[in-house]
Structures are given as C-alpha cells and as structure tokens.
Amino acid sequence: MSASLTIDGAAAPKLTGGEAVSTSSVHDAVAKSDVLSSETKLAAAARESDIAQRTRRRRELLKSFVQTAFPGLIGVLLFLLLWQGISILSPQLPGPAKVWDSAVKLFADPFYSKSPNDQGIGWNVLSSLKRVGIGFGLAALVGIPLGFMLGRFVFLNRMAEPIISLLRPVSPLAWLPIGLMVFKAANPAAIWVIFICSIWPMIINTAVGVQRIPQDYLNVARVLNLSEWKIFTKILFPAVLPYMLTGVRLSIGVAWLVIVAAEMLTGGVGIGFWLWDEWNNLNMEHIIIAIFVIGIVGLLLESALIWIAKRFQFD
Amino acid sequence: MNHNFHLVVDNVDKRFDTKQGEFIAIRDINLRVSRGEFVALIGHSGCGKSTLLNLIAGLTTPSDGVLICAGREISGPGPDRGVVFQNHSLLPWLTCFQNVFLAVERVFGGKESKSQLNARTEAALNMVGLSHAMHKHPNEVSGGMKQRVGIARALSIEPAALLLDEPFGALDALTRAHLQDELLRIVAETKSTVVMVTHDVDEAVLLSDRIVMMTNGPSATIGEILDVKLARPRERIALADDPEYHHYRKAVVEFLYAKQKRAA
C-alpha cells in the first residue's frame, strides 16, 4: 500500500504525512479496544488509503488543470483586456461586453428567415458549410483516386507534376471568374472555388502516402502473392490512410478559409456574405461575432478531423 | 538429377548495375538442401547472404544460373516459400490473428471453409505460443512476440521451405535465446526445410545441420560448408560444455575472423 502511495514523487511528502495520521488513528482504536480484530484494522487502513488515494487523484487533476488549461485561460483574459483597452482608445470598435450583448440577442433566434437576404446566423453558417461540403466532397472524390494513381505510376506523376506545381499556388479567388463564366450562377461558382483549392492537398498527400509505403509491407504482398484487390484493401489503403487524412484536414482548413472570401464576392446566404452585409450596415458588433463564429467553426472542423485521424494512427 | 534435393541453387550469380558500372554481389553459388534440412548462411555484413536468400525467396532474379524449389524453378516470390523478415513486417492495422489469416486465406482460401481457415490460423499462433495475444495489434506486443507472429505467418501456409532473414537480429540476447529454442522445437515438429541468414555463430551451430560460410563481398561466394553433426534434440545447456559443440563453433569463428578477416 505504502509503495503504491509513494510512487508519485511530487505527491509523496504530503502523503507520508497523511499516512502518519492514519496509523496513529488506528493506534487510538487499538488502545480503546483490545479485542479489535486484525480484519477491522485492515479495513480501517484500507479506508484511510482510499481517502488518501482520492485526495491524491484530486490533487493530480488540479495540477494538470493548472498546467494545461490555466495558461490558456490567462491568455484569453489578456486578450479580452487588450481588446477592451483598444475599444476605449478607438470608440468605433465595440468592446467585449457590447459584442456579448449583441451576440446574446443574435443567438436567441439563429434560424429565422425573413427574406432571401435576411436570415438567421444559423442558416448563414449552415449554407456556408453546405457549399464547403459539396465542393470539398467533389474534390475528395476526384483528388484521392487521382493521388493514388499519381503515387502508383511514376509516368503519370511526372506528367501531372508541372501542371500541379503551376496551378497549386494560384490564389483561390482567381478561379472565381472562370466559375462564374462557366456556371453562370453564384452558388456553383463558389462551390467550384472550394473544389479547386481543396483538391491539391488531397492529391499531393495521397500521392506521397502511396510513394512512402514501407517496402516491407510490399514485400509481404509479394511473398504471399496477394491479389491486387487484397493489396489495395489490406496494404495500400490502410498504409495511405494517415497521409490521406492529413490531406483532407489541410483541404478542409483551406476550404473554410476560402468560402468566406468567395461568399463576400458572390453574395447569397452564407457567413461570408453575412459579414459583408453587416459591414454595409456598419454593424461592427456583428462583424466581430462573425469573425468568432468563423474561427470556432474552423476549429471544430479541424478538431473533428484530427480526432478521426487519431483513430487510424497505428504506430 | 537434382530431384533428390529439395532446394537447389545452381551456378547462381547476382550482379547489380550501378553508376560505377557493374557490381558483382555474389557469384558461382552452388547449394543443395535436402528435405527437412536446416541450413544457416553466415558471413560478414555485405557478403551477400541476404542477396542469396532474396534470390531463393524470388524477390530478386539471378543474373545467371538457376534456382529450384521442390522440383520447380523459382521465377518469382510465391507462397511455397515462407519468409520471415528481420523486422517482422507485420501489418500494424491488422491484429496478430488477421496478419496470419491474410496468409492462410491466400493459400487455402479457395479450398477450405472459413472455420478451417480460422483453425489453421489459430493452430499456427498456438504453435508459437501466442494463443493468448492473437487478437492484439502488433504495436501492443513485444518485439519477440512480433517475430513469433512472423514465424507463425510463414509456417501457417505450410511452405516447402522456410526462409529466415536474420530473424532474431533485432532482439535482445535473452529473448533471442528463447526464440532459438522455440524454433528448434517448431522445426522438429514440422520437419521444415529451413534456410536461415545469420551473423550469430552460436545461433548457427545450435540450430543448423549445415553452416554455409560465405567469403567477403564484393563478388562473394561460398567459402566453406561445415556439417554440424550434433545429435538432436539439442539442449542449449547441455551443449554449453560439449567439446564437439566448441569444435564446430571454433571452426566457424576461425573462418570468419582468421580466413575472412575484415578491415573493420
């Protein structure tokens, strides 16, 4: 029992003190009654150690909280203070309290729909997400198989390399006029922009993943003479999956960055358009809320994909 | 004429094209292995012993010469030869069971029912003493256990020859000794024909019927072949002060360190 208590170096001094108390209380009990059986003594000791263990666990929780969450909290507080300070110096910028009040009102009814151009923030976020989903989904549908092919066949890779290197650094919004011209509508043009900017990380990461499959795994396939289908399902796909998911994560980050900008230009319903609309209304509170909403949604998308990626990490 | 032998390596050369021109890895390799025989390939690093094993496995093709396994020319890798790699080469996303099952399914899949395949897989894992851990993933078991799964996978397909490429090289000395004893038992049980690459003199003497000693590369070839006539079953402890054992050991050490001395 004592061995298990003293394992944790940091908690040891306090705990030995606690144990001293526990043994002395057992001694008291013995003095009161000589006929106390050894079993009751053991039970008492066990109870004491149980309490000691619980306090230790609580202390560890507190310690990990202080080490991880606390600095973050300080950071947020400092940020709010700075924001408050700037808003005092520059009165056009609303302070945290004003924005909070406005946000409470705004989120009281996020799903109203008065007219095509006047809808709740919930609808705006959802329609942005829908565009990202469609554009990104199409990009995955095209990009991932393409990445597999480029990774597997050197000739194709060399063929595609100059085009990819040339088109990848192009700013996503530069693609918008082409989308508008081809589709003659704002919504598919925005989806097109998402598609074209989120396809590159998926192609490249998938291709790199295929190229980096350890030779050992391929040797297993060769030695066993596995069929192409088995090689794909049992070796290629699982081996490439982590790379692919990295590509997906980068893509969705880019897609969410770009949708806001694209919607500012195309209009309609969407968080980017809403932000621009509030700028035209000179509603600074809503602009700041939009920034936070964009940030939080982006964070959630990223975390979700990191969570998925972790489930497929093997080493 | 070669049909008496299970595994035949006939006048095999292996050359690689490099930027500096042709590199002769091994040359004039002649080797005949009988059914149920245990042969160790030993030599300094770079002597081409792994090259030879890869040729037998069919992972590479000879520049010259012929290799025959169970009466058929070796033209590529195939499940008639079970290979155990040095670094276990288990697929990390499959459990130990699934790793072995992949091989079993490939070889017996068309002919046997699912339950028979499962039974084969379990039997193979049972033979290497891993019944308790078969549903764990490779990263959840120790290095020695991973190598056991590798051996189980190679043996599960009932290969005509078992090829081991420094199978215990990455393990600590105690685990290695333990697995060598296990391998002795398994080979005696299954009467497998084995070719093993090693650089461990004791391992070679303890396990083999013949030790093939290779000269230093480049253009390495077989230097000497030592018949190890120690009686089986062999006991590590009993052999520790067996003069015959030390005689064989000394012969290998002499070849490696006197005749094929290496400027390290």
Coordinates of C-alpha atoms in Angstrom, one line a residue:
Chain A
M1 CA 0.0 0.0 0.0
S2 CA 2.7 2.4 1.0
A3 CA 4.7 1.5 -2.1
S4 CA 1.8 2.5 -4.3
L5 CA 1.4 5.7 -2.4
T6 CA 5.0 6.8 -2.8
I7 CA 5.4 6.2 -6.5
D8 CA 4.5 9.7 -7.4
G9 CA 7.5 11.7 -6.3
A10 CA 5.7 15.1 -6.3
A11 CA 2.8 13.9 -4.1
A12 CA 5.0 11.9 -1.7
P13 CA 5.8 14.3 1.2
K14 CA 2.2 15.2 1.7
L15 CA 1.1 11.6 1.6
T16 CA 3.5 10.3 4.1
G17 CA 2.1 12.9 6.5
G18 CA -1.4 11.7 5.8
E19 CA -0.3 8.1 6.4
A20 CA 1.2 9.1 9.8
V21 CA -2.2 10.4 10.8
S22 CA -3.9 7.2 9.6
T23 CA -1.6 4.9 11.5
S24 CA -2.0 7.0 14.7
S25 CA -5.7 6.9 14.4
V26 CA -5.5 3.1 14.1
H27 CA -3.4 3.1 17.2
D28 CA -6.1 5.0 19.1
A29 CA -8.6 2.5 18.1
V30 CA -6.4 -0.3 19.4
A31 CA -6.0 1.5 22.7
K32 CA -9.8 1.8 23.1
S33 CA -10.5 -1.8 22.4
D34 CA -8.0 -4.6 22.9
V35 CA -10.3 -7.2 21.2
L36 CA -10.3 -5.3 17.9
S37 CA -9.8 -8.0 15.3
S38 CA -7.0 -7.6 12.7
E39 CA -9.6 -7.6 10.0
T40 CA -11.2 -4.4 11.2
K41 CA -7.8 -2.9 11.5
L42 CA -7.1 -3.8 7.9
A43 CA -10.5 -2.4 6.8
A44 CA -9.7 0.9 8.6
A45 CA -6.3 1.1 7.0
A46 CA -7.9 0.4 3.6
R47 CA -10.4 3.1 4.1
E48 CA -7.7 5.5 5.1
S49 CA -5.7 4.7 2.0
D50 CA -8.8 5.0 -0.1
I51 CA -9.2 8.6 1.1
A52 CA -5.5 9.3 0.6
Q53 CA -5.8 8.0 -2.9
R54 CA -8.8 10.1 -3.6
T55 CA -7.1 13.3 -2.4
R56 CA -4.1 12.4 -4.5
R57 CA -6.3 12.0 -7.6
R58 CA -8.0 15.3 -6.9
R59 CA -4.6 17.0 -6.5
E60 CA -3.4 15.5 -9.7
L61 CA -6.4 16.7 -11.5
L62 CA -5.8 20.2 -10.1
K63 CA -2.2 20.0 -11.1
S64 CA -2.9 19.0 -14.7
F65 CA -5.6 21.7 -14.9
V66 CA -3.1 24.3 -13.7
Q67 CA -0.5 23.1 -16.2
T68 CA -2.7 22.9 -19.3
A69 CA -5.9 24.9 -19.1
F70 CA -4.8 27.7 -16.8
P71 CA -2.2 29.4 -19.1
G72 CA -4.8 29.3 -21.9
L73 CA -7.3 31.0 -19.6
I74 CA -4.8 33.7 -18.8
G75 CA -4.2 34.2 -22.5
V76 CA -7.9 34.6 -23.2
L77 CA -8.2 37.1 -20.3
L78 CA -5.3 39.1 -21.5
F79 CA -6.8 39.1 -25.0
L80 CA -10.1 40.4 -23.7
L81 CA -8.3 43.1 -21.7
L82 CA -6.3 44.2 -24.7
W83 CA -9.5 44.3 -26.8
Q84 CA -11.2 46.3 -24.1
G85 CA -8.3 48.7 -24.0
I86 CA -8.3 49.3 -27.7
S87 CA -12.0 49.8 -27.8
I88 CA -11.7 52.5 -25.2
L89 CA -9.0 54.2 -27.3
S90 CA -10.8 53.8 -30.5
P91 CA -14.6 54.1 -29.9
Q92 CA -15.7 52.8 -33.3
L93 CA -14.6 49.3 -32.2
P94 CA -17.1 47.8 -29.8
G95 CA -15.7 46.2 -26.6
P96 CA -16.2 42.6 -25.4
A97 CA -19.3 43.5 -23.3
K98 CA -21.1 45.2 -26.2
V99 CA -20.3 42.3 -28.5
W100 CA -21.5 39.8 -25.9
D101 CA -24.8 41.6 -25.5
S102 CA -25.3 41.7 -29.3
A103 CA -24.4 38.0 -29.6
V104 CA -26.9 37.0 -26.9
K105 CA -29.6 38.8 -29.0
L106 CA -28.4 37.3 -32.2
F107 CA -28.2 33.7 -31.0
A108 CA -31.6 33.9 -29.3
D109 CA -33.1 33.3 -32.7
P110 CA -30.5 31.9 -35.1
F111 CA -32.9 30.2 -37.5
Y112 CA -35.3 32.9 -38.6
S113 CA -35.9 33.5 -42.3
K114 CA -37.5 36.8 -43.3
S115 CA -36.3 37.1 -46.8
P116 CA -33.6 35.5 -49.0
N117 CA -31.2 38.2 -47.9
D118 CA -32.2 38.4 -44.2
Q119 CA -31.8 35.1 -42.5
G120 CA -30.6 34.0 -39.1
I121 CA -26.9 33.4 -38.4
G122 CA -27.5 29.6 -38.1
W123 CA -28.8 29.5 -41.7
N124 CA -25.8 31.5 -42.9
V125 CA -23.4 29.2 -41.2
L126 CA -25.2 26.1 -42.5
S127 CA -25.3 27.3 -46.1
S128 CA -21.6 28.0 -46.0
L129 CA -21.0 24.6 -44.6
K130 CA -23.1 23.1 -47.3
R131 CA -21.1 24.8 -50.0
V132 CA -17.8 23.7 -48.4
G133 CA -19.2 20.1 -48.0
I134 CA -20.2 19.9 -51.7
G135 CA -17.0 21.5 -53.1
F136 CA -14.8 19.5 -50.7
G137 CA -16.7 16.3 -51.3
L138 CA -16.3 16.6 -55.0
A139 CA -12.6 17.4 -54.5
A140 CA -12.1 14.3 -52.4
L141 CA -13.9 12.2 -54.9
V142 CA -11.6 13.3 -57.7
G143 CA -8.4 14.1 -55.7
I144 CA -8.0 11.0 -53.7
P145 CA -8.2 8.5 -56.6
L146 CA -6.0 10.8 -58.6
G147 CA -3.5 10.9 -55.8
F148 CA -3.4 7.1 -55.7
M149 CA -2.8 6.9 -59.4
L150 CA 0.0 9.6 -59.3
G151 CA 1.6 7.8 -56.4
R152 CA 1.4 4.4 -58.1
F153 CA 2.6 5.3 -61.6
V154 CA 5.7 7.3 -62.0
F155 CA 4.9 8.3 -65.6
L156 CA 1.5 9.8 -64.5
N157 CA 3.2 11.6 -61.7
R158 CA 5.8 13.2 -64.0
M159 CA 3.1 14.1 -66.4
A160 CA 1.0 15.9 -63.8
E161 CA 3.8 17.5 -61.8
P162 CA 4.3 20.7 -63.9
I163 CA 0.6 21.4 -64.1
I164 CA 0.1 20.8 -60.3
S165 CA 3.1 22.9 -59.4
L166 CA 1.8 25.7 -61.7
L167 CA -1.8 25.7 -60.5
R168 CA -1.4 25.0 -56.8
P169 CA 0.0 28.4 -55.8
V170 CA -2.8 30.3 -57.6
S171 CA -5.0 32.3 -55.2
P172 CA -8.3 30.5 -54.9
L173 CA -10.3 33.7 -55.8
A174 CA -8.6 33.9 -59.1
W175 CA -10.7 30.9 -60.1
L176 CA -14.0 32.6 -59.3
P177 CA -14.4 34.4 -62.7
I178 CA -14.0 31.1 -64.5
G179 CA -16.6 29.5 -62.3
L180 CA -19.0 32.4 -62.9
M181 CA -18.4 32.3 -66.6
V182 CA -18.9 28.5 -66.9
F183 CA -21.8 28.1 -64.5
K184 CA -23.4 31.5 -64.9
A185 CA -24.5 31.4 -61.3
A186 CA -23.0 32.5 -58.0
N187 CA -23.6 29.3 -55.9
P188 CA -21.9 26.8 -58.2
A189 CA -19.1 29.2 -58.8
A190 CA -18.4 29.4 -55.0
I191 CA -18.5 25.6 -54.9
W192 CA -16.1 25.4 -57.8
V193 CA -13.7 27.7 -56.0
I194 CA -13.8 25.4 -53.0
F195 CA -13.3 22.4 -55.2
I196 CA -10.3 23.7 -57.0
C197 CA -8.5 25.0 -53.9
S198 CA -9.1 21.9 -51.7
I199 CA -8.2 19.3 -54.3
W200 CA -4.4 20.0 -54.2
P201 CA -3.6 18.9 -50.7
M202 CA -5.5 15.7 -51.1
I203 CA -3.9 14.8 -54.4
I204 CA -0.4 15.6 -53.1
N205 CA -0.7 14.0 -49.7
T206 CA -2.3 10.8 -51.1
A207 CA 0.4 10.5 -53.7
V208 CA 3.2 11.0 -51.2
G209 CA 1.5 8.4 -48.9
V210 CA 1.5 5.9 -51.7
Q211 CA 5.1 6.5 -52.5
R212 CA 6.1 6.2 -48.9
I213 CA 4.6 2.8 -48.2
P214 CA 7.3 0.8 -46.5
Q215 CA 9.0 -1.7 -48.8
D216 CA 8.5 -4.3 -46.0
Y217 CA 4.7 -4.2 -46.5
L218 CA 5.0 -4.6 -50.2
N219 CA 7.4 -7.5 -49.7
V220 CA 4.8 -9.2 -47.6
A221 CA 2.4 -8.8 -50.5
R222 CA 4.9 -10.1 -53.0
V223 CA 6.0 -13.1 -50.9
L224 CA 2.4 -14.1 -50.4
N225 CA 1.5 -13.3 -54.0
L226 CA -1.6 -11.4 -52.9
S227 CA -4.2 -10.3 -55.4
E228 CA -4.4 -6.7 -56.5
W229 CA -7.6 -6.3 -54.6
K230 CA -6.1 -7.7 -51.4
I231 CA -3.1 -5.5 -51.8
F232 CA -5.3 -2.4 -52.1
T233 CA -7.7 -3.2 -49.3
K234 CA -5.2 -4.8 -46.8
I235 CA -2.0 -2.9 -47.5
L236 CA -2.2 0.2 -49.8
F237 CA -5.3 1.8 -48.4
P238 CA -4.6 1.4 -44.7
A239 CA -1.0 2.5 -45.2
V240 CA -2.0 5.6 -47.1
L241 CA -4.9 6.5 -44.9
P242 CA -3.0 8.6 -42.4
Y243 CA -1.5 10.7 -45.2
M244 CA -4.8 11.0 -46.9
L245 CA -6.4 12.2 -43.7
T246 CA -3.7 14.8 -43.4
G247 CA -4.6 16.0 -46.9
V248 CA -8.2 16.1 -46.0
R249 CA -7.5 18.1 -42.9
L250 CA -5.4 20.7 -44.8
S251 CA -8.1 20.8 -47.5
I252 CA -11.0 21.5 -45.2
G253 CA -8.9 24.2 -43.5
V254 CA -8.3 25.9 -46.8
A255 CA -11.9 25.4 -47.9
W256 CA -13.3 27.1 -44.8
L257 CA -10.8 30.0 -45.3
V258 CA -11.8 30.4 -48.9
I259 CA -15.6 30.1 -48.6
V260 CA -15.8 33.3 -46.5
A261 CA -13.9 35.3 -49.2
A262 CA -15.8 33.7 -52.0
E263 CA -19.2 34.5 -50.5
M264 CA -18.2 38.1 -50.0
L265 CA -17.9 38.3 -53.7
T266 CA -20.8 36.1 -54.8
G267 CA -23.5 37.1 -52.2
G268 CA -26.5 35.0 -51.3
V269 CA -26.8 33.3 -48.0
G270 CA -23.6 32.4 -46.1
I271 CA -21.4 33.6 -43.3
G272 CA -19.0 35.4 -45.6
F273 CA -21.9 37.3 -47.3
W274 CA -23.5 38.0 -43.9
L275 CA -20.2 39.5 -42.7
W276 CA -20.0 41.8 -45.7
D277 CA -23.7 42.7 -45.3
E278 CA -23.1 43.7 -41.7
W279 CA -20.2 45.9 -43.0
N280 CA -22.6 47.6 -45.3
N281 CA -24.9 48.1 -42.3
L282 CA -21.9 49.3 -40.3
N283 CA -22.8 46.8 -37.6
M284 CA -19.3 46.3 -36.0
E285 CA -20.6 44.0 -33.3
H286 CA -22.0 41.6 -35.8
I287 CA -18.7 41.7 -37.8
I288 CA -16.8 40.7 -34.7
I289 CA -19.3 38.0 -33.9
A290 CA -18.9 36.7 -37.5
I291 CA -15.2 36.5 -37.0
F292 CA -15.6 34.4 -33.8
V293 CA -18.2 32.2 -35.5
I294 CA -15.8 31.6 -38.4
G295 CA -13.0 30.8 -36.1
I296 CA -15.0 28.4 -33.9
V297 CA -16.5 26.5 -36.9
G298 CA -13.0 26.2 -38.4
L299 CA -11.6 24.9 -35.1
L300 CA -14.4 22.4 -34.8
L301 CA -13.8 21.1 -38.3
E302 CA -10.1 20.8 -37.7
S303 CA -10.6 19.0 -34.3
A304 CA -13.1 16.6 -35.8
L305 CA -10.6 15.6 -38.5
I306 CA -7.7 15.3 -36.0
W307 CA -10.0 13.1 -33.9
I308 CA -10.7 10.9 -37.0
A309 CA -7.1 10.8 -38.0
K310 CA -6.0 9.7 -34.5
R311 CA -8.3 6.6 -34.8
F312 CA -6.3 5.5 -37.8
Q313 CA -2.8 6.0 -36.4
F314 CA -1.1 2.7 -35.9
D315 CA 2.4 3.3 -34.7
Chain B
M1 CA 19.3 -35.4 -61.4
N2 CA 18.6 -32.7 -58.9
H3 CA 15.3 -34.3 -57.8
N4 CA 16.9 -35.8 -54.7
F5 CA 17.3 -32.3 -53.4
H6 CA 14.5 -30.1 -52.1
L7 CA 16.2 -26.8 -52.8
V8 CA 18.8 -26.4 -55.5
V9 CA 20.9 -23.3 -56.2
D10 CA 22.9 -23.9 -59.4
N11 CA 25.8 -21.7 -60.6
V12 CA 24.0 -18.6 -59.5
D13 CA 25.4 -15.1 -60.0
K14 CA 23.8 -11.8 -59.0
R15 CA 25.1 -8.6 -60.5
F16 CA 23.7 -5.1 -60.0
D17 CA 24.0 -2.2 -62.3
T18 CA 25.3 0.8 -60.5
K19 CA 26.6 4.2 -61.5
Q20 CA 30.2 3.0 -61.2
G21 CA 29.4 0.1 -63.5
E22 CA 28.5 -3.5 -62.8
F23 CA 28.7 -4.7 -59.2
I24 CA 29.0 -8.4 -58.7
A25 CA 27.3 -9.2 -55.4
I26 CA 27.6 -13.0 -55.4
R27 CA 29.0 -15.4 -57.9
D28 CA 29.2 -19.2 -58.5
I29 CA 26.8 -20.2 -55.8
N30 CA 26.1 -23.9 -55.7
L31 CA 24.0 -25.3 -52.9
R32 CA 21.8 -28.3 -52.4
V33 CA 19.5 -28.6 -49.5
S34 CA 17.7 -31.9 -48.6
R35 CA 14.1 -32.1 -47.4
G36 CA 14.0 -31.4 -43.6
E37 CA 17.5 -29.9 -43.5
F38 CA 18.4 -26.8 -41.6
V39 CA 21.0 -24.7 -43.4
A40 CA 22.5 -21.5 -42.0
L41 CA 24.1 -18.8 -44.2
I42 CA 26.8 -16.9 -42.2
G43 CA 29.3 -14.3 -43.2
H44 CA 30.3 -10.7 -42.5
S45 CA 27.9 -8.0 -43.4
G46 CA 27.9 -7.2 -47.1
C47 CA 28.8 -10.8 -48.1
G48 CA 25.6 -11.2 -50.0
K49 CA 23.9 -13.7 -47.7
S50 CA 20.7 -11.7 -47.8
T51 CA 21.0 -11.4 -51.5
L52 CA 21.1 -15.1 -51.8
L53 CA 18.1 -15.5 -49.5
N54 CA 16.2 -12.9 -51.6
L55 CA 17.0 -15.0 -54.7
I56 CA 15.6 -18.1 -53.1
A57 CA 12.6 -16.1 -51.9
G58 CA 12.1 -14.9 -55.5
L59 CA 12.2 -11.3 -54.5
T60 CA 15.0 -10.8 -57.0
T61 CA 16.0 -12.8 -60.0
P62 CA 19.5 -14.2 -60.7
S63 CA 21.7 -12.7 -63.3
D64 CA 23.0 -16.2 -64.1
G65 CA 22.1 -19.7 -63.0
V66 CA 19.0 -21.5 -61.8
L67 CA 17.2 -21.9 -58.5
I68 CA 14.8 -24.8 -58.0
C69 CA 12.4 -25.4 -55.1
A70 CA 10.5 -28.7 -54.7
G71 CA 11.2 -29.5 -58.3
R72 CA 10.1 -26.2 -59.8
E73 CA 12.2 -23.4 -61.0
I74 CA 11.9 -20.3 -58.8
S75 CA 10.7 -17.5 -61.1
G76 CA 9.3 -15.1 -58.5
P77 CA 8.0 -14.9 -55.0
G78 CA 5.4 -17.4 -54.0
P79 CA 3.7 -18.9 -51.0
D80 CA 5.5 -22.2 -51.5
R81 CA 8.3 -20.5 -49.6
G82 CA 7.5 -18.9 -46.2
V83 CA 9.7 -15.8 -45.5
V84 CA 10.4 -14.4 -42.0
F85 CA 11.9 -10.9 -42.3
Q86 CA 14.3 -9.4 -39.9
N87 CA 11.9 -6.6 -38.9
H88 CA 8.9 -8.8 -38.6
S89 CA 7.0 -6.9 -41.3
L90 CA 3.6 -7.3 -39.7
L91 CA 0.8 -5.0 -40.9
P92 CA 0.2 -2.7 -38.0
W93 CA -3.5 -2.2 -38.8
L94 CA -4.3 -5.9 -38.5
T95 CA -4.3 -8.0 -35.3
C96 CA -1.8 -10.8 -35.0
F97 CA -4.6 -13.2 -35.9
Q98 CA -5.5 -11.2 -39.0
N99 CA -1.9 -10.9 -40.1
V100 CA -1.6 -14.7 -40.1
F101 CA -5.1 -15.1 -41.6
L102 CA -4.1 -13.0 -44.6
A103 CA -1.5 -15.6 -45.5
V104 CA -3.7 -18.6 -44.7
E105 CA -6.6 -17.2 -46.7
R106 CA -4.3 -16.6 -49.7
V107 CA -3.1 -20.2 -49.8
F108 CA -6.0 -22.2 -48.6
G109 CA -8.9 -19.8 -49.2
G110 CA -10.3 -21.5 -52.4
K111 CA -10.2 -24.9 -50.9
E112 CA -11.3 -24.7 -47.3
S113 CA -14.2 -23.3 -45.3
K114 CA -13.9 -20.2 -43.1
S115 CA -13.8 -22.2 -39.9
Q116 CA -11.0 -24.4 -41.3
L117 CA -9.0 -21.3 -42.2
N118 CA -9.6 -19.9 -38.7
A119 CA -8.5 -23.2 -37.2
R120 CA -5.3 -23.1 -39.3
T121 CA -4.6 -19.6 -38.1
E122 CA -5.2 -20.5 -34.5
A123 CA -3.0 -23.6 -34.8
A124 CA -0.1 -21.6 -36.2
L125 CA -0.3 -18.9 -33.5
N126 CA -0.7 -21.7 -30.9
M127 CA 2.5 -23.3 -32.1
V128 CA 4.5 -20.2 -31.5
G129 CA 2.8 -19.8 -28.1
L130 CA 0.7 -16.8 -28.9
S131 CA -2.8 -18.0 -28.3
H132 CA -3.3 -15.5 -25.5
A133 CA -2.3 -12.5 -27.6
M134 CA -3.7 -13.3 -31.0
H135 CA -6.3 -10.5 -31.1
K136 CA -3.9 -7.8 -30.1
H137 CA -2.3 -5.5 -32.6
P138 CA 1.4 -5.7 -33.3
N139 CA 2.2 -2.5 -31.5
E140 CA 0.6 -3.9 -28.3
V141 CA 3.0 -6.9 -28.1
S142 CA 6.8 -7.1 -27.6
G143 CA 9.4 -7.4 -30.2
G144 CA 9.9 -11.1 -29.6
M145 CA 6.2 -11.7 -29.9
K146 CA 6.0 -9.8 -33.2
Q147 CA 8.8 -12.1 -34.5
R148 CA 6.8 -15.1 -33.3
V149 CA 3.8 -13.9 -35.3
G150 CA 6.1 -13.5 -38.3
I151 CA 7.2 -17.2 -37.9
A152 CA 3.6 -18.3 -37.4
R153 CA 2.6 -16.4 -40.6
A154 CA 5.4 -18.1 -42.6
L155 CA 4.6 -21.6 -41.3
S156 CA 0.8 -21.3 -41.5
I157 CA 0.9 -21.7 -45.2
E158 CA 2.8 -25.0 -45.0
P159 CA 5.7 -23.8 -47.2
A160 CA 8.0 -26.2 -48.9
A161 CA 10.9 -24.1 -47.5
L162 CA 11.1 -21.7 -44.6
L163 CA 13.4 -18.8 -45.3
L164 CA 14.6 -16.7 -42.3
D165 CA 16.5 -13.5 -42.8
E166 CA 18.3 -12.7 -39.6
P167 CA 15.0 -13.4 -37.8
F168 CA 16.3 -12.7 -34.3
G169 CA 18.8 -10.0 -35.1
A170 CA 16.8 -7.1 -33.7
L171 CA 16.0 -8.9 -30.4
D172 CA 17.8 -8.8 -27.0
A173 CA 20.1 -11.7 -26.1
L174 CA 17.7 -13.4 -23.7
T175 CA 14.7 -13.2 -26.0
R176 CA 16.8 -14.4 -28.9
A177 CA 17.9 -17.5 -27.0
H178 CA 14.3 -18.2 -26.0
L179 CA 13.1 -17.9 -29.6
Q180 CA 16.0 -20.1 -30.9
D181 CA 14.9 -22.8 -28.5
E182 CA 11.3 -22.4 -29.8
L183 CA 12.5 -22.5 -33.3
L184 CA 14.4 -25.8 -32.6
R185 CA 11.2 -27.3 -31.3
I186 CA 8.9 -26.0 -34.1
V187 CA 11.3 -27.2 -36.8
A188 CA 11.5 -30.6 -35.2
E189 CA 7.7 -30.7 -35.0
T190 CA 7.0 -29.5 -38.5
K191 CA 10.1 -31.2 -40.2
S192 CA 10.5 -28.0 -42.1
T193 CA 13.3 -27.3 -44.6
V194 CA 15.0 -24.1 -43.4
V195 CA 17.5 -21.7 -44.8
M196 CA 18.4 -19.0 -42.3
V197 CA 20.7 -16.0 -42.7
T198 CA 22.5 -15.1 -39.5
H199 CA 25.6 -13.4 -38.2
D200 CA 25.5 -15.2 -34.9
V201 CA 27.9 -18.1 -34.6
D202 CA 26.2 -19.7 -31.7
E203 CA 22.9 -19.5 -33.3
A204 CA 24.2 -21.1 -36.5
V205 CA 25.8 -24.0 -34.6
L206 CA 22.9 -24.6 -32.3
L207 CA 20.2 -24.7 -35.0
S208 CA 21.8 -26.0 -38.2
D209 CA 22.6 -29.2 -39.9
R210 CA 25.0 -27.4 -42.2
I211 CA 26.6 -24.0 -42.0
V212 CA 27.3 -22.3 -45.3
M213 CA 30.1 -19.8 -44.7
M214 CA 30.4 -17.0 -47.3
T215 CA 33.5 -15.1 -48.3
N216 CA 33.6 -11.3 -48.1
G217 CA 32.0 -9.3 -50.8
P218 CA 32.0 -7.9 -53.4
S219 CA 31.7 -11.0 -55.6
A220 CA 31.2 -13.2 -52.6
T221 CA 30.8 -16.9 -52.9
I222 CA 30.6 -19.9 -50.6
G223 CA 33.9 -20.3 -48.8
E224 CA 33.3 -23.4 -46.7
I225 CA 30.5 -25.7 -45.7
L226 CA 30.5 -27.1 -42.2
D227 CA 28.4 -30.2 -41.4
V228 CA 27.2 -29.9 -37.8
K229 CA 26.6 -33.5 -36.6
L230 CA 25.4 -32.7 -33.1
A231 CA 22.6 -35.1 -32.1
R232 CA 19.0 -33.8 -31.9
P233 CA 17.1 -32.8 -29.9
R234 CA 19.7 -30.2 -28.9
E235 CA 19.8 -28.7 -25.5
R236 CA 21.4 -25.3 -25.0
I237 CA 22.6 -26.0 -21.5
A238 CA 24.0 -29.4 -22.3
L239 CA 25.8 -28.1 -25.3
A240 CA 27.4 -25.3 -23.3
D241 CA 30.3 -27.6 -22.2
D242 CA 30.1 -30.0 -25.1
P243 CA 33.6 -30.3 -26.7
E244 CA 32.0 -31.2 -30.1
Y245 CA 29.9 -28.0 -29.9
H246 CA 33.0 -25.9 -29.3
H247 CA 34.8 -27.6 -32.1
Y248 CA 32.1 -26.5 -34.6
R249 CA 32.0 -23.1 -33.0
K250 CA 35.7 -22.7 -33.4
A251 CA 35.6 -23.8 -37.0
V252 CA 33.1 -21.0 -37.8
V253 CA 34.9 -18.4 -35.8
E254 CA 38.2 -19.3 -37.5
F255 CA 36.7 -18.9 -40.9
L256 CA 35.1 -15.6 -40.0
Y257 CA 37.9 -14.0 -38.1
A258 CA 41.1 -15.6 -39.5
K259 CA 40.4 -16.6 -43.1
Q260 CA 37.9 -13.8 -43.9
K261 CA 39.3 -11.1 -41.7
R262 CA 37.7 -7.8 -42.3
A263 CA 39.4 -4.4 -42.0
A264 CA 36.6 -3.0 -39.9

